[in-house]
CSV table of C-alpha atoms and ligand atoms in Angstrom, one decimal:
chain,number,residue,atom,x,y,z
P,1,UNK,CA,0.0,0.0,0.0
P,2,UNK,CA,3.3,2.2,0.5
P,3,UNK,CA,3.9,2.3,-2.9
P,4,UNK,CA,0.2,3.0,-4.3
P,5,UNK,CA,0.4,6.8,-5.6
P,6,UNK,CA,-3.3,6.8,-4.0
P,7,UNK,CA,-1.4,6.9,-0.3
P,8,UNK,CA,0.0,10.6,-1.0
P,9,UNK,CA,-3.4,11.9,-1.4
P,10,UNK,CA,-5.4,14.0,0.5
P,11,UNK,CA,-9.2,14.7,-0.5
P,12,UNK,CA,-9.5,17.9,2.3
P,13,UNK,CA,-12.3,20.5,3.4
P,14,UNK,CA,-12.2,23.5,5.4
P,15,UNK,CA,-15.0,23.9,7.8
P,16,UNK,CA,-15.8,26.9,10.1
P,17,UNK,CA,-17.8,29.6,10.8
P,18,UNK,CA,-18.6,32.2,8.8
P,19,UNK,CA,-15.4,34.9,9.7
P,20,UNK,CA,-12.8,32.3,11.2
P,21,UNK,CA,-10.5,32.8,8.4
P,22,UNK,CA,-11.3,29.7,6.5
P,23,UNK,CA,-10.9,32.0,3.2
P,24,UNK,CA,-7.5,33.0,4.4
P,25,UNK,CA,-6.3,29.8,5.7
P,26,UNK,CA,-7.2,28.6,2.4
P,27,UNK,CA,-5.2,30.9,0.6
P,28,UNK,CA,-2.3,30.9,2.8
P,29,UNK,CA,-2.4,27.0,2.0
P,30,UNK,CA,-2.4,27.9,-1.7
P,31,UNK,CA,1.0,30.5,-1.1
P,32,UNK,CA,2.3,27.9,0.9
P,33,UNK,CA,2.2,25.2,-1.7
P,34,UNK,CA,3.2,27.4,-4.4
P,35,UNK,CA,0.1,27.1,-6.1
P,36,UNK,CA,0.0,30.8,-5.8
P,37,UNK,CA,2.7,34.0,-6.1
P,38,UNK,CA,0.4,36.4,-4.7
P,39,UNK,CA,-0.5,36.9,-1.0
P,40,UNK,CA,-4.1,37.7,-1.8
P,41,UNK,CA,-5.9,39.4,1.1
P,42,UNK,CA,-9.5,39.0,1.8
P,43,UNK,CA,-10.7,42.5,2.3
P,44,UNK,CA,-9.1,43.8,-0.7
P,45,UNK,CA,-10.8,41.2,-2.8
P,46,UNK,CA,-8.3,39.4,-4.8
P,47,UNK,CA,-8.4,35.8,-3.4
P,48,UNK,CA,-8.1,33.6,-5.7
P,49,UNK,CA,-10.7,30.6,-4.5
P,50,UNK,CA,-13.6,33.2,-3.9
P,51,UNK,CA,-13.4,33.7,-7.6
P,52,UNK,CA,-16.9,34.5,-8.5
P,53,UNK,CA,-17.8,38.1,-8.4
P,54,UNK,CA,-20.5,37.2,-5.9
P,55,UNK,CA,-18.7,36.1,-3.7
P,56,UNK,CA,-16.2,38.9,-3.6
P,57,UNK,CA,-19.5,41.1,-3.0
P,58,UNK,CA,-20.5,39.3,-0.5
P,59,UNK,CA,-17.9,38.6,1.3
P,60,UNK,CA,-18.8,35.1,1.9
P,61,UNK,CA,-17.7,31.7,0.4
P,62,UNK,CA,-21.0,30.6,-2.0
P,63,UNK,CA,-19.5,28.3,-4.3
P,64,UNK,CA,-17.7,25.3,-3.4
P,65,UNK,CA,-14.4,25.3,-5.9
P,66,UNK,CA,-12.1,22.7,-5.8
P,67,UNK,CA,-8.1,23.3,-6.2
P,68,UNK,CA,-5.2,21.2,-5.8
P,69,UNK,CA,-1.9,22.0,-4.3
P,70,UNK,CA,1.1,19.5,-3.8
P,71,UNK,CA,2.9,19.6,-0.1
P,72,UNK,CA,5.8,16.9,0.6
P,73,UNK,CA,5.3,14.4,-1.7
P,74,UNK,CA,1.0,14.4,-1.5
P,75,UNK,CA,-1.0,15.7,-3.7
P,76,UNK,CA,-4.2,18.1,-1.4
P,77,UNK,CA,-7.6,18.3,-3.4
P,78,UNK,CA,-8.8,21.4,-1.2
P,79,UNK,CA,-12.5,21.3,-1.2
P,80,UNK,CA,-14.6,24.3,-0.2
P,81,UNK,CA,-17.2,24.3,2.1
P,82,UNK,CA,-19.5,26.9,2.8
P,83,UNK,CA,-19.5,28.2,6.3
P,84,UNK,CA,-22.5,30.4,6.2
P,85,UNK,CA,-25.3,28.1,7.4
P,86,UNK,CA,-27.8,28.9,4.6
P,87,UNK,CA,-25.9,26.8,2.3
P,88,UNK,CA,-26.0,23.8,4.2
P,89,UNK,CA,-27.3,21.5,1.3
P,90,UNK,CA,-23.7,22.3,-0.4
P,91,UNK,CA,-21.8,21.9,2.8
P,92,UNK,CA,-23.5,18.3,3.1
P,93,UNK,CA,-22.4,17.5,-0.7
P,94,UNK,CA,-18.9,18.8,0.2
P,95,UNK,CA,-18.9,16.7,3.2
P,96,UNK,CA,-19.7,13.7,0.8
P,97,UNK,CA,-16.1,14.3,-1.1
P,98,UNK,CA,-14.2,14.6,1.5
P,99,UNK,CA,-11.8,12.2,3.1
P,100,UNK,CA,-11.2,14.5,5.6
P,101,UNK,CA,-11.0,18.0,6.9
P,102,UNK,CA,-9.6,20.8,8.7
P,103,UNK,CA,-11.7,22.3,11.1
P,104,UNK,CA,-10.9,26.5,11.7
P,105,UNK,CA,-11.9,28.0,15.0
P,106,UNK,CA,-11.0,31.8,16.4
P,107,UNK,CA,-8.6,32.1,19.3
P,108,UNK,CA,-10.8,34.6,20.7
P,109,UNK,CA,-14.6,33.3,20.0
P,110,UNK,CA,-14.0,29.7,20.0
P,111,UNK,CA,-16.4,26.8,19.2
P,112,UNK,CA,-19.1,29.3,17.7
P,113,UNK,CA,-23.0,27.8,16.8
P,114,UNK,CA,-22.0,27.2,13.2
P,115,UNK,CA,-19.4,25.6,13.8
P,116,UNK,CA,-21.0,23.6,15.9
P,117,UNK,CA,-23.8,22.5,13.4
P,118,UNK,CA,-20.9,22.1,10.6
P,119,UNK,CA,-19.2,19.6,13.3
P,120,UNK,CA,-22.1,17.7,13.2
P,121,UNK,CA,-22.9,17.3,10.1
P,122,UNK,CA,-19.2,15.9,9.5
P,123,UNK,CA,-19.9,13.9,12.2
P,124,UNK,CA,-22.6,12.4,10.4
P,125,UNK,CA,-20.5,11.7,7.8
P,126,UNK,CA,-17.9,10.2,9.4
P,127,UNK,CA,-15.1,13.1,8.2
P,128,UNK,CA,-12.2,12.7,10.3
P,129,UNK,CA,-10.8,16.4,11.4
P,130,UNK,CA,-7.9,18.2,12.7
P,131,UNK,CA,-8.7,21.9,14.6
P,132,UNK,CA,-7.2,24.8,13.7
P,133,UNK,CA,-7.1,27.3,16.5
P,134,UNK,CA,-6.6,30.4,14.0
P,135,UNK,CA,-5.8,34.3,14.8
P,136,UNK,CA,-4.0,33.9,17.5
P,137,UNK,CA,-2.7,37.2,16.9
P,138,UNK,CA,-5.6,39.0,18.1
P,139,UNK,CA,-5.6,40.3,21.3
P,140,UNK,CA,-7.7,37.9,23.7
P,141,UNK,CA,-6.7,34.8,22.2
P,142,UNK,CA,-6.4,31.8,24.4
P,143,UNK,CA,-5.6,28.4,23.2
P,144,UNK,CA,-6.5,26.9,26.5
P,145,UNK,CA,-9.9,28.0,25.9
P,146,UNK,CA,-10.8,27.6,23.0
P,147,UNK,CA,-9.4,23.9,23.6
P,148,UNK,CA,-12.3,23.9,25.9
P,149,UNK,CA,-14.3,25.1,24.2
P,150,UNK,CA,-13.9,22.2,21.8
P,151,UNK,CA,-14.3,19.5,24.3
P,152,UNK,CA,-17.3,20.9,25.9
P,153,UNK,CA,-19.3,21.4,22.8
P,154,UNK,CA,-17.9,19.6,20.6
P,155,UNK,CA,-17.1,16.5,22.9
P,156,UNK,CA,-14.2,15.3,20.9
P,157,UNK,CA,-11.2,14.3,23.1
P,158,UNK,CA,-9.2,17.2,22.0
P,159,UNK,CA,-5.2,16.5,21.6
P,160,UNK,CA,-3.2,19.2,21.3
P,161,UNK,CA,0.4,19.2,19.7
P,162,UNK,CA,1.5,22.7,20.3
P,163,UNK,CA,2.7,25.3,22.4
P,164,UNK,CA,2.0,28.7,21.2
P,165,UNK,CA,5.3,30.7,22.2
P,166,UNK,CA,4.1,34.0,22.8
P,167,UNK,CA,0.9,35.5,23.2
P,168,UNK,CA,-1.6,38.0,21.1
P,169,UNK,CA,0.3,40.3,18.9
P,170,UNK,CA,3.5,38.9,20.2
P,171,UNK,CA,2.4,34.9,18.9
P,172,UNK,CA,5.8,34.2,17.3
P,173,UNK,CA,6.0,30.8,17.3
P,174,UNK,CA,5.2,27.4,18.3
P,175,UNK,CA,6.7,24.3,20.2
P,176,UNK,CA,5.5,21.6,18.5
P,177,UNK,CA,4.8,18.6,21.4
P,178,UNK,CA,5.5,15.7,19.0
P,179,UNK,CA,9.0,16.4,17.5
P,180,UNK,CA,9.8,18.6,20.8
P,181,UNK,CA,11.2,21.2,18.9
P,182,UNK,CA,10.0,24.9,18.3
P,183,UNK,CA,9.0,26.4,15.4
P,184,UNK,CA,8.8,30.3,15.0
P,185,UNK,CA,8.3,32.9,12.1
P,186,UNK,CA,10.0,36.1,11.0
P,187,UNK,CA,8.3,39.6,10.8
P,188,UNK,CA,8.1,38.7,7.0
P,189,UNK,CA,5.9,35.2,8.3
P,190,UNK,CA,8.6,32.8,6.7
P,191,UNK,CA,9.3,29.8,8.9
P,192,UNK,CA,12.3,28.7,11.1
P,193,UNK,CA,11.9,25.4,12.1
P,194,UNK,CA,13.8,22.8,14.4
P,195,UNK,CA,15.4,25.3,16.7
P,196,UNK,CA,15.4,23.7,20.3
P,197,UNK,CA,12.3,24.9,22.9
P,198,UNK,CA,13.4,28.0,24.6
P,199,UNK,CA,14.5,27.8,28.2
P,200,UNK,CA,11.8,29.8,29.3
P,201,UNK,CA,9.3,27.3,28.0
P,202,UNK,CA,11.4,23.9,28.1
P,203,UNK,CA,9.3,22.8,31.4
P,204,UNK,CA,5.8,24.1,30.4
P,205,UNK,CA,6.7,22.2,26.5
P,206,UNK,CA,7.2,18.9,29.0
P,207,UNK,CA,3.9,18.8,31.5
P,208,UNK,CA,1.9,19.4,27.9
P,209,UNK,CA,4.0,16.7,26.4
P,210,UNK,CA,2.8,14.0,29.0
P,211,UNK,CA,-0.7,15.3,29.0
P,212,UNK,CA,-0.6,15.0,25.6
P,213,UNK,CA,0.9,11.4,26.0
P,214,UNK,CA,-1.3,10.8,28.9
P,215,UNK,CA,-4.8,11.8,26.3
P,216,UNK,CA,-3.3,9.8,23.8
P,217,UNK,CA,-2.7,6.5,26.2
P,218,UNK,CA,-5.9,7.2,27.6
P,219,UNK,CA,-7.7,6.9,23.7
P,220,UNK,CA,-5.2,4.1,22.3
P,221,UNK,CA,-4.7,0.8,24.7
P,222,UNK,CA,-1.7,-0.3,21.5
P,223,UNK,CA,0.0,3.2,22.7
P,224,UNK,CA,-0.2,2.2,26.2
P,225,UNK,CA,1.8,-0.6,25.6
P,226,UNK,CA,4.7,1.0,24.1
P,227,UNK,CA,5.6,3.7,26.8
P,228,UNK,CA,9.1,3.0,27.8
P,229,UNK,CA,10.5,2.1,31.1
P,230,UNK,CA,10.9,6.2,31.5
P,231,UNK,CA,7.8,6.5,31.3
P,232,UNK,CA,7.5,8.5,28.1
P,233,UNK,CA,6.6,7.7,24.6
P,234,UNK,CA,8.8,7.7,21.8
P,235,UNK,CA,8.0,10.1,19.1
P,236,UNK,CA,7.4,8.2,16.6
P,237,UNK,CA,4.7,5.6,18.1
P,238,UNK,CA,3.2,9.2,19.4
P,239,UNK,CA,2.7,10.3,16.0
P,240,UNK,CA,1.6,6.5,14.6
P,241,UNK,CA,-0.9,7.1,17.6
P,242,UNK,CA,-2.3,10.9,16.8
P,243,UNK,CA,-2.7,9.4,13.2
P,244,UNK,CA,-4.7,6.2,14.2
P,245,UNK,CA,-6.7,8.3,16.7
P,246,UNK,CA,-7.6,10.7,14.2
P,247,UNK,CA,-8.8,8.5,11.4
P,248,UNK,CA,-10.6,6.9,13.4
P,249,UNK,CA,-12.8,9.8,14.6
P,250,UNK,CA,-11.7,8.8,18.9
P,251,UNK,CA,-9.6,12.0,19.0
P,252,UNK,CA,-9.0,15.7,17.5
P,253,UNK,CA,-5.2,17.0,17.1
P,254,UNK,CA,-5.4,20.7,17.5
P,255,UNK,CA,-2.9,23.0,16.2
P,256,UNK,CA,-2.7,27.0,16.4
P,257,UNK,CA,-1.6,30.0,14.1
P,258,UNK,CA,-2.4,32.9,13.0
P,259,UNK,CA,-3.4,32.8,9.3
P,260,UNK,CA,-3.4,36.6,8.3
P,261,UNK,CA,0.4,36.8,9.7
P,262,UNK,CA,0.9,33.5,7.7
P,263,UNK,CA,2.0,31.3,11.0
P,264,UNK,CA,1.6,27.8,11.5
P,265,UNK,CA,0.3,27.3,7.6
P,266,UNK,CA,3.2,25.0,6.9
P,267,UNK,CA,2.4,22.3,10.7
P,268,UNK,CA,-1.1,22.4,9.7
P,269,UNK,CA,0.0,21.0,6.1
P,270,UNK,CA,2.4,18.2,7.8
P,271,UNK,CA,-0.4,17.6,10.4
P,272,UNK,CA,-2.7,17.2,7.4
P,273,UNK,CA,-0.6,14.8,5.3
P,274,UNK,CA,0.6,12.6,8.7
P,275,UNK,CA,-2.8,12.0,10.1
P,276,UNK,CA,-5.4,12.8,7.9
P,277,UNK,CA,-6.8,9.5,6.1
P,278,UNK,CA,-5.9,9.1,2.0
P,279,UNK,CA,-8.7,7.9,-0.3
P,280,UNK,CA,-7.3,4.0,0.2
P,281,UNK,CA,-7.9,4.9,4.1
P,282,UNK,CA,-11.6,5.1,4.0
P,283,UNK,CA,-14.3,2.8,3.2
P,284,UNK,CA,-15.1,1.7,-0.5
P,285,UNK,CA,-18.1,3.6,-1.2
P,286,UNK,CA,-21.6,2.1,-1.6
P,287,UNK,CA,-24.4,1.6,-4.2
P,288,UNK,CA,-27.5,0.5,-5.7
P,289,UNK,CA,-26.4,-1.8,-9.1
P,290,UNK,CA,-28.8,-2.1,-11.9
P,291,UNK,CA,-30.2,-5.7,-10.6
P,292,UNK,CA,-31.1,-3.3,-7.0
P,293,UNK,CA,-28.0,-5.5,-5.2
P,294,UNK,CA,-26.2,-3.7,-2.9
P,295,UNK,CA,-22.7,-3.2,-4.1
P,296,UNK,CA,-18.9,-1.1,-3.0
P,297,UNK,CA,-16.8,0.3,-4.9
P,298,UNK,CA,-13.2,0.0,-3.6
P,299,UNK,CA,-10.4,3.4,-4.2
P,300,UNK,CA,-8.8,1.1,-7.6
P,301,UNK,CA,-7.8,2.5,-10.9
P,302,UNK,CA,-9.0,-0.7,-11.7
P,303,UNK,CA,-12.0,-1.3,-10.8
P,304,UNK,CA,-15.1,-0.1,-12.6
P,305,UNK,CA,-15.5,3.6,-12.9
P,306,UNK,CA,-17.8,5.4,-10.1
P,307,UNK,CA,-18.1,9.0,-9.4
P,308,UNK,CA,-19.9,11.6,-7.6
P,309,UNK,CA,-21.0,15.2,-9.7
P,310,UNK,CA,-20.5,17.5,-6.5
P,311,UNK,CA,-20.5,21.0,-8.0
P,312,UNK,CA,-21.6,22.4,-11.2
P,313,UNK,CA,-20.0,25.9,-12.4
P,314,UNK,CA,-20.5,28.1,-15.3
P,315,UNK,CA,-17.5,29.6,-16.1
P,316,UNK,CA,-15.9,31.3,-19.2
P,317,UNK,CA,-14.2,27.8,-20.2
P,318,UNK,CA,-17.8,26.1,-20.0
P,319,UNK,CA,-19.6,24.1,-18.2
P,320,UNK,CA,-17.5,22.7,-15.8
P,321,UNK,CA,-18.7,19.3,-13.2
P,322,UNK,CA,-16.6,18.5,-10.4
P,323,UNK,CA,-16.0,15.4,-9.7
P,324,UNK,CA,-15.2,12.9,-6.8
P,325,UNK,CA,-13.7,9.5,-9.0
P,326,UNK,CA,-14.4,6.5,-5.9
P,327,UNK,CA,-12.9,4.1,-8.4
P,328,UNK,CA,-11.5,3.2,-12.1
P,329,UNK,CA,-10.5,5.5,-14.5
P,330,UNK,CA,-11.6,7.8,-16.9
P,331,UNK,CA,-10.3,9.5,-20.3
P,332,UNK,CA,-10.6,11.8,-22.5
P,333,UNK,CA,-13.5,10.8,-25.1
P,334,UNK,CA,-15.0,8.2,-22.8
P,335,UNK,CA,-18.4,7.7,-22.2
P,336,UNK,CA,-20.1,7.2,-18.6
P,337,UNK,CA,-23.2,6.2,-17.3
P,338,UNK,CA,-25.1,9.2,-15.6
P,339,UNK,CA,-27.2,6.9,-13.1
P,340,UNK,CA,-29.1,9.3,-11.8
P,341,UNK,CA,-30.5,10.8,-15.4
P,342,UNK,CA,-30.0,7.5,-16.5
P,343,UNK,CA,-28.7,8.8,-19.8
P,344,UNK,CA,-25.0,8.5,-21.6
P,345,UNK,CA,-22.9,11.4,-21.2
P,346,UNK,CA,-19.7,11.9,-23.1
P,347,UNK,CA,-16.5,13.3,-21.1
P,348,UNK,CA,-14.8,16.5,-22.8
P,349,UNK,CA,-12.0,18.0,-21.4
P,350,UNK,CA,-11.1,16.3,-17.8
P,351,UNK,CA,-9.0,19.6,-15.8
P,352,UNK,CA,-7.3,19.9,-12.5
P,353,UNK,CA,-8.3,23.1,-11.4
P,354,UNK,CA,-5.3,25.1,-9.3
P,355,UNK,CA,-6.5,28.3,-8.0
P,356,UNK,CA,-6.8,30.4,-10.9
P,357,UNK,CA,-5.5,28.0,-13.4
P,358,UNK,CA,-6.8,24.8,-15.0
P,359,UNK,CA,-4.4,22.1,-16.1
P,360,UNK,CA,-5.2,19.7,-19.0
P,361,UNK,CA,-5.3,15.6,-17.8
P,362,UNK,CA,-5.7,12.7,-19.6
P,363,UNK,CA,-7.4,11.0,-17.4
P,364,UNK,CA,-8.5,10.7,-14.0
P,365,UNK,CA,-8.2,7.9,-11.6
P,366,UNK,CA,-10.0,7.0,-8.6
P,367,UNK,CA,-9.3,9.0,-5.6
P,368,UNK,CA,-9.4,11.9,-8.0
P,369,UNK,CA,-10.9,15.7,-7.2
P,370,UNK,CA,-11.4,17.1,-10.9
P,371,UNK,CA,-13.4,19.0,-13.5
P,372,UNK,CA,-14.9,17.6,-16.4
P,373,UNK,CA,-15.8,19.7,-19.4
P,374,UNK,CA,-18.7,18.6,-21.8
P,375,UNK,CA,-21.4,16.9,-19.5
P,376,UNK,CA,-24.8,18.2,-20.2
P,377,UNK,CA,-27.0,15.8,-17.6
P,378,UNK,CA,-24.7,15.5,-14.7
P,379,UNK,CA,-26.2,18.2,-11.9
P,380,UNK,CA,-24.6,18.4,-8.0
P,381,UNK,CA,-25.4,15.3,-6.7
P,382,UNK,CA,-25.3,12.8,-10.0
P,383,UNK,CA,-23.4,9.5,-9.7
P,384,UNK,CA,-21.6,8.6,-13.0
P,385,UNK,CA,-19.9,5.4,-13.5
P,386,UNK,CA,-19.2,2.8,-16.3
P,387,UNK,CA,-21.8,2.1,-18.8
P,388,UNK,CA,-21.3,-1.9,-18.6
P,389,UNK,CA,-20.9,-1.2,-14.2
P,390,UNK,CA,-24.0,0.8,-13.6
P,391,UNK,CA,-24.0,2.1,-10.0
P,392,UNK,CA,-26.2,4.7,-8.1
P,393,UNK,CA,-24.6,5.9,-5.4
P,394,UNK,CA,-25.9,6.6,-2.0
P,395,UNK,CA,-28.0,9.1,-1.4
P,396,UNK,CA,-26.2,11.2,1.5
P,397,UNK,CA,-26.5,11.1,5.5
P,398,UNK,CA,-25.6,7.0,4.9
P,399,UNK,CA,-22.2,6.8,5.1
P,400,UNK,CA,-20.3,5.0,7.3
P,401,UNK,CA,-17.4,6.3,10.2
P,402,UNK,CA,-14.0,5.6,8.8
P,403,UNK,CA,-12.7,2.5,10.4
P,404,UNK,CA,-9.7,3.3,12.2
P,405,UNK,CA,-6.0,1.9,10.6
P,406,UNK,CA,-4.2,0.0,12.9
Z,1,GDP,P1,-14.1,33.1,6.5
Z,1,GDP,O1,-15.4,33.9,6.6
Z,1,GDP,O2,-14.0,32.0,7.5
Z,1,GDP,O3,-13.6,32.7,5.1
Z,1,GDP,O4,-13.0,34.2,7.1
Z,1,GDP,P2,-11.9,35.1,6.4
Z,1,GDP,O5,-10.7,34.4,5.9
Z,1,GDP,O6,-12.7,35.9,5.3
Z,1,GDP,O7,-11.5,36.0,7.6
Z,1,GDP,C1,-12.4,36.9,8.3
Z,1,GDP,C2,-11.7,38.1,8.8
Z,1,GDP,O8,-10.7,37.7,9.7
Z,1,GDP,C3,-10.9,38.8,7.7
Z,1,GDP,O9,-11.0,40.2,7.9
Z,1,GDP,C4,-9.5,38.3,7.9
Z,1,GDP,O10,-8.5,39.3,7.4
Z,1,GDP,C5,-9.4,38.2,9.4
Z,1,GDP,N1,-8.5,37.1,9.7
Z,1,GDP,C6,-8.3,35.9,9.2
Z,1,GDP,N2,-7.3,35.2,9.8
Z,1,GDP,C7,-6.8,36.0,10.8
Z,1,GDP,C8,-5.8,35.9,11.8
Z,1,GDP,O11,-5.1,35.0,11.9
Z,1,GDP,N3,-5.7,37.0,12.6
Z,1,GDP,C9,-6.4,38.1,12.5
Z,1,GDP,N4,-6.2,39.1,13.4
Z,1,GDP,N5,-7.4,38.3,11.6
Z,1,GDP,C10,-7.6,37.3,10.8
């Protein structure tokens, strides 16, 4: 499984309340990748995911719009997710293509009510998450409690992997628990990473360390067994721990930054590709075949070709359907099955949308985030899938947790 290109990728949404900074996490994810060159800011409107002139109006995400970025070897399909609770029929279909998520709360406000709705609704779908503890810069921020916040209305068992070092506008850094080593940022919000923890901080970084191990112990009896005769756990059955923890839905790793200033962008990506589940990771998804026999799907180039339509844009380059491939492959020219029309549909042009740019594939493979060009039927919500492997997928609400990896 090592070796399956599948493993390195990450099918990811952004959930939070309207005003978190989803928006600018999300484009501080796309600098960070170097999907993008610009530092766009959200008040002056030149983000580049919000790019429909609505949106910039309003100020709020509308449209989901998938874009890929690469980080360290994986390959993230970010998926949009509106925060703003009248959209909640395209949160739920967002929620169906993801493989997991990152979860954006304000240092200052914490767990706010639609945050709390969006929790559950990923919940429902059995979306493992990480929490992003964002703005950290502002004055009033407190980790501590928005941690509690978290586990109080949230009820996950929160773990959290960092120390902020500093506090408010002086947040320069973090000590990140696992590795034990600190992590800061320059004026200019470029990262220096692996300096030692600071004196000042080395004894605070160690009684978080064990409640950190102590949570994690607590959650995963296979962790238990592996502390040491010191007492502590070694770092790297921690982090096999966190990651088991988190895909299977028993615990929440929480980080903290401040988005706008650009720190703790770059941990939230490594937190994302360490513990976050890839599309072989989750359970094969599920469907109605043409005799009405229950049937899955597993994540295999191979296998027949199922898909999800999650998102239908007009834009300038045409009609363009987003689509979640579950399994086989597609190319250029093909036809699929749209199940849910029940009707042929021939497949145009199949892009990889990046920010502002759309490359040109050949084909797309299961695990797959892309758009396809040339679909008339398919609306949000349409399975497609191979004419001679006809498959209806099901409808949402029905999915099943992720079962955890051991
Ligand atoms: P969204 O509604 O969740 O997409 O939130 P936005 O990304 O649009 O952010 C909402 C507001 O908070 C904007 O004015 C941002 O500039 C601001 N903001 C975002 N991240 C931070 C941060 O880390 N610190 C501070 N102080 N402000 C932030």
């Amino acid at each position: 499984m090592r070796n399956n290109p599948l493993a390195t990728v990450r099918n990811l949404g952004i959930l939070a309340h309207v005003d978190a900074g989803k928006t600018t996490v999300t484009e501080r994810i796309l600098y960070a990748t170097g999907t993008t060159h610009k530092r766009g800011e959200v008040h002056d409107g030149t983000t580049v995911t919000d790019f429909d002139p609505q949106e910039r109006d309003r100020g709020i995400t509308i449209f989901a719009a998938a874009v890929s970025c690469d980080w360290d070897g994986h390959r993230i399909n970010l998926i949009d997710t509106p925060g703003h609770v009248d959209f909640a029929d395209e949160v739920e279909r967002s929620l169906r293509v993801l493989d997991g998520a990152v979860a954006v709360f304000d240092a200052v406000a914490g767990v706010e009510p639609q945050s709390e709705s969006v929790w559950r609704q990923a919940d429902r779908h059995g979306v493992p998450r990480i929490a992003f503890v964002n703005k950290m810069d502002r004055a009033g921020a407190d980790l501590d409690a928005a941690v509690a916040s978290i586990r109080d209305r949230l009820h996950p068992a929160p773990l959290v992997v960092q120390l902020p070092i500093g506090a408010e506008g002086g947040f320069t850094g973090v000590v990140d628990l696992v590795r034990m080593r600190a992590l800061t940022w320059t004026d200019d919000g470029d990262a220096v990473d692996g300096a030692p923890v600071p004196d000042d901080l080395r004894e605070e970084a160690r009684r978080r360390r064990r409640l950190l191990e102590e949570a994690v112990a607590e959650l995963h009896p296979g962790a238990l067994e592996e502390f040491c005769d010191s007492g502590a756990l070694r770092t790297g059955t921690l982090a096999a721990a966190l990651r088991d923890l988190t895909r299977g839905g028993d615990g929440v790793v929480v980080l903290c930054g401040s988005a706008y200033r650009n720190r703790g962008v770059e941990p939230l990506l490594d937190a994302v590709t360490a513990y976050l589940p890839s599309p072989l990771d989750v359970p094969p998804v599920r469907g109605t075949g043409d005799d009405g026999t229950a049937q899955q799907r597993p994540a295999d180039p191979a296998a027949p070709f199922t898909a999800l339509a999650f998102k239908v844009n007009a834009t300038a380059t045409g009609r363009l359907t987003y689509l979640r491939v579950y399994s086989g492959t597609i190319g250029k020219g093909d036809t699929v099955w749209d199940a849910t029309a029940g009707r042929g549909e021939r497949i145009g042009r199949i892009l990889r949308v990046q920010a502002d740019r759309h490359a040109q594939l050949d084909r797309a493979v299961a695990g797959d985030i892309v758009a396809v060009v040339g679909l008339k039927s398919a609306r949000a919500g349409s399975t497609l899938c191979a004419p001679d492997a006809p498959l209806l997928l099901e409808p949402p609400g029905v999915a099943e947790p992720v079962v955890s990896v051991a």
